[in-house]
Amino acid sequence: MDRFIRHDHERLDGYSETRLARIWRIQEFVHWMMDLVNTPGLGTPAAPFLHRVQMARLERVIASPSYGAAFLEDYIGYW
């Protein structure tokens, strides 16, 4: 509205840069979540290691109140 009411283009001109940080944070969370819920490296030599990493992440979400809260904030978009 600033652009039309006050002829101020500053907020609109900076919108992409302002939103880019949030977009990358969402991308990082989606990548992390996909690694958490999908079968890692099935049939590869790395599968046992990747599975343990996956389980460690899940255990951390469950066991740590602060980590769990951060997970929920990212999951529901509260930031």
PDB file of C-alpha atoms in Angstrom:
ATOM      1  CA  MET A   1       0.000   0.000   0.000  1.00  0.00           C
ATOM      2  CA  ASP A   2       2.932   2.332   0.651  1.00  0.00           C
ATOM      3  CA  ARG A   3       3.656   2.303  -3.059  1.00  0.00           C
ATOM      4  CA  PHE A   4       0.196   3.565  -4.015  1.00  0.00           C
ATOM      5  CA  ILE A   5      -0.675   5.817  -1.080  1.00  0.00           C
ATOM      6  CA  ARG A   6       2.698   7.420  -0.384  1.00  0.00           C
ATOM      7  CA  HIS A   7       4.422   6.675  -3.716  1.00  0.00           C
ATOM      8  CA  ASP A   8       7.105   4.905  -1.667  1.00  0.00           C
ATOM      9  CA  HIS A   9       8.708   2.041  -3.595  1.00  0.00           C
ATOM     10  CA  GLU A  10      11.297   1.131  -0.937  1.00  0.00           C
ATOM     11  CA  ARG A  11       9.436  -1.795   0.673  1.00  0.00           C
ATOM     12  CA  LEU A  12       8.380  -3.250  -2.657  1.00  0.00           C
ATOM     13  CA  ASP A  13      11.860  -2.892  -4.145  1.00  0.00           C
ATOM     14  CA  GLY A  14      13.375  -4.727  -1.156  1.00  0.00           C
ATOM     15  CA  TYR A  15      10.744  -7.456  -0.998  1.00  0.00           C
ATOM     16  CA  SER A  16      12.724 -10.174  -2.802  1.00  0.00           C
ATOM     17  CA  GLU A  17      15.812  -9.666  -0.677  1.00  0.00           C
ATOM     18  CA  THR A  18      13.731  -9.565   2.505  1.00  0.00           C
ATOM     19  CA  ARG A  19      11.870 -12.778   1.656  1.00  0.00           C
ATOM     20  CA  LEU A  20      14.898 -14.662   0.334  1.00  0.00           C
ATOM     21  CA  ALA A  21      16.250 -15.462   3.814  1.00  0.00           C
ATOM     22  CA  ARG A  22      12.917 -17.004   4.812  1.00  0.00           C
ATOM     23  CA  ILE A  23      12.697 -18.972   1.570  1.00  0.00           C
ATOM     24  CA  TRP A  24      16.139 -20.495   2.169  1.00  0.00           C
ATOM     25  CA  ARG A  25      15.223 -21.345   5.762  1.00  0.00           C
ATOM     26  CA  ILE A  26      12.115 -23.148   4.495  1.00  0.00           C
ATOM     27  CA  GLN A  27      14.193 -24.959   1.842  1.00  0.00           C
ATOM     28  CA  GLU A  28      16.666 -26.103   4.492  1.00  0.00           C
ATOM     29  CA  PHE A  29      13.854 -27.393   6.713  1.00  0.00           C
ATOM     30  CA  VAL A  30      12.192 -29.264   3.828  1.00  0.00           C
ATOM     31  CA  HIS A  31      15.526 -30.882   2.928  1.00  0.00           C
ATOM     32  CA  TRP A  32      16.107 -31.838   6.588  1.00  0.00           C
ATOM     33  CA  MET A  33      12.543 -33.196   6.900  1.00  0.00           C
ATOM     34  CA  MET A  34      12.859 -35.268   3.712  1.00  0.00           C
ATOM     35  CA  ASP A  35      16.028 -36.840   5.114  1.00  0.00           C
ATOM     36  CA  LEU A  36      14.175 -37.551   8.361  1.00  0.00           C
ATOM     37  CA  VAL A  37      11.143 -39.315   6.878  1.00  0.00           C
ATOM     38  CA  ASN A  38      12.519 -41.088   3.798  1.00  0.00           C
ATOM     39  CA  THR A  39      14.482 -44.339   3.692  1.00  0.00           C
ATOM     40  CA  PRO A  40      18.115 -43.253   3.437  1.00  0.00           C
ATOM     41  CA  GLY A  41      20.414 -44.764   0.824  1.00  0.00           C
ATOM     42  CA  LEU A  42      18.489 -48.026   0.554  1.00  0.00           C
ATOM     43  CA  GLY A  43      20.720 -50.709  -0.940  1.00  0.00           C
ATOM     44  CA  THR A  44      23.898 -48.660  -0.694  1.00  0.00           C
ATOM     45  CA  PRO A  45      26.902 -49.234   1.569  1.00  0.00           C
ATOM     46  CA  ALA A  46      26.049 -45.971   3.359  1.00  0.00           C
ATOM     47  CA  ALA A  47      22.524 -47.137   4.303  1.00  0.00           C
ATOM     48  CA  PRO A  48      23.327 -48.308   7.875  1.00  0.00           C
ATOM     49  CA  PHE A  49      25.147 -45.059   8.660  1.00  0.00           C
ATOM     50  CA  LEU A  50      22.411 -42.895   7.140  1.00  0.00           C
ATOM     51  CA  HIS A  51      19.759 -44.833   9.047  1.00  0.00           C
ATOM     52  CA  ARG A  52      21.562 -44.173  12.360  1.00  0.00           C
ATOM     53  CA  VAL A  53      21.833 -40.470  11.504  1.00  0.00           C
ATOM     54  CA  GLN A  54      18.111 -40.483  10.752  1.00  0.00           C
ATOM     55  CA  MET A  55      17.317 -42.159  14.089  1.00  0.00           C
ATOM     56  CA  ALA A  56      19.605 -39.754  15.983  1.00  0.00           C
ATOM     57  CA  ARG A  57      17.735 -36.797  14.480  1.00  0.00           C
ATOM     58  CA  LEU A  58      14.381 -38.253  15.415  1.00  0.00           C
ATOM     59  CA  GLU A  59      15.532 -39.063  18.945  1.00  0.00           C
ATOM     60  CA  ARG A  60      16.807 -35.510  19.348  1.00  0.00           C
ATOM     61  CA  VAL A  61      13.450 -34.038  18.286  1.00  0.00           C
ATOM     62  CA  ILE A  62      11.700 -36.250  20.842  1.00  0.00           C
ATOM     63  CA  ALA A  63      14.188 -35.933  23.724  1.00  0.00           C
ATOM     64  CA  SER A  64      15.122 -32.245  23.628  1.00  0.00           C
ATOM     65  CA  PRO A  65      12.372 -29.761  24.504  1.00  0.00           C
ATOM     66  CA  SER A  66      14.245 -26.876  22.883  1.00  0.00           C
ATOM     67  CA  TYR A  67      15.048 -28.847  19.729  1.00  0.00           C
ATOM     68  CA  GLY A  68      11.464 -30.093  19.603  1.00  0.00           C
ATOM     69  CA  ALA A  69      10.171 -26.533  19.947  1.00  0.00           C
ATOM     70  CA  ALA A  70      12.449 -25.348  17.134  1.00  0.00           C
ATOM     71  CA  PHE A  71      11.234 -28.248  14.978  1.00  0.00           C
ATOM     72  CA  LEU A  72       7.605 -27.307  15.631  1.00  0.00           C
ATOM     73  CA  GLU A  73       8.249 -23.656  14.832  1.00  0.00           C
ATOM     74  CA  ASP A  74       9.745 -24.642  11.490  1.00  0.00           C
ATOM     75  CA  TYR A  75       7.009 -27.201  10.832  1.00  0.00           C
ATOM     76  CA  ILE A  76       4.070 -24.881  11.484  1.00  0.00           C
ATOM     77  CA  GLY A  77       5.798 -21.775  10.158  1.00  0.00           C
ATOM     78  CA  TYR A  78       5.859 -19.737  13.376  1.00  0.00           C
ATOM     79  CA  TRP A  79       8.762 -17.383  12.607  1.00  0.00           C
TER      80      TRP A  79
END
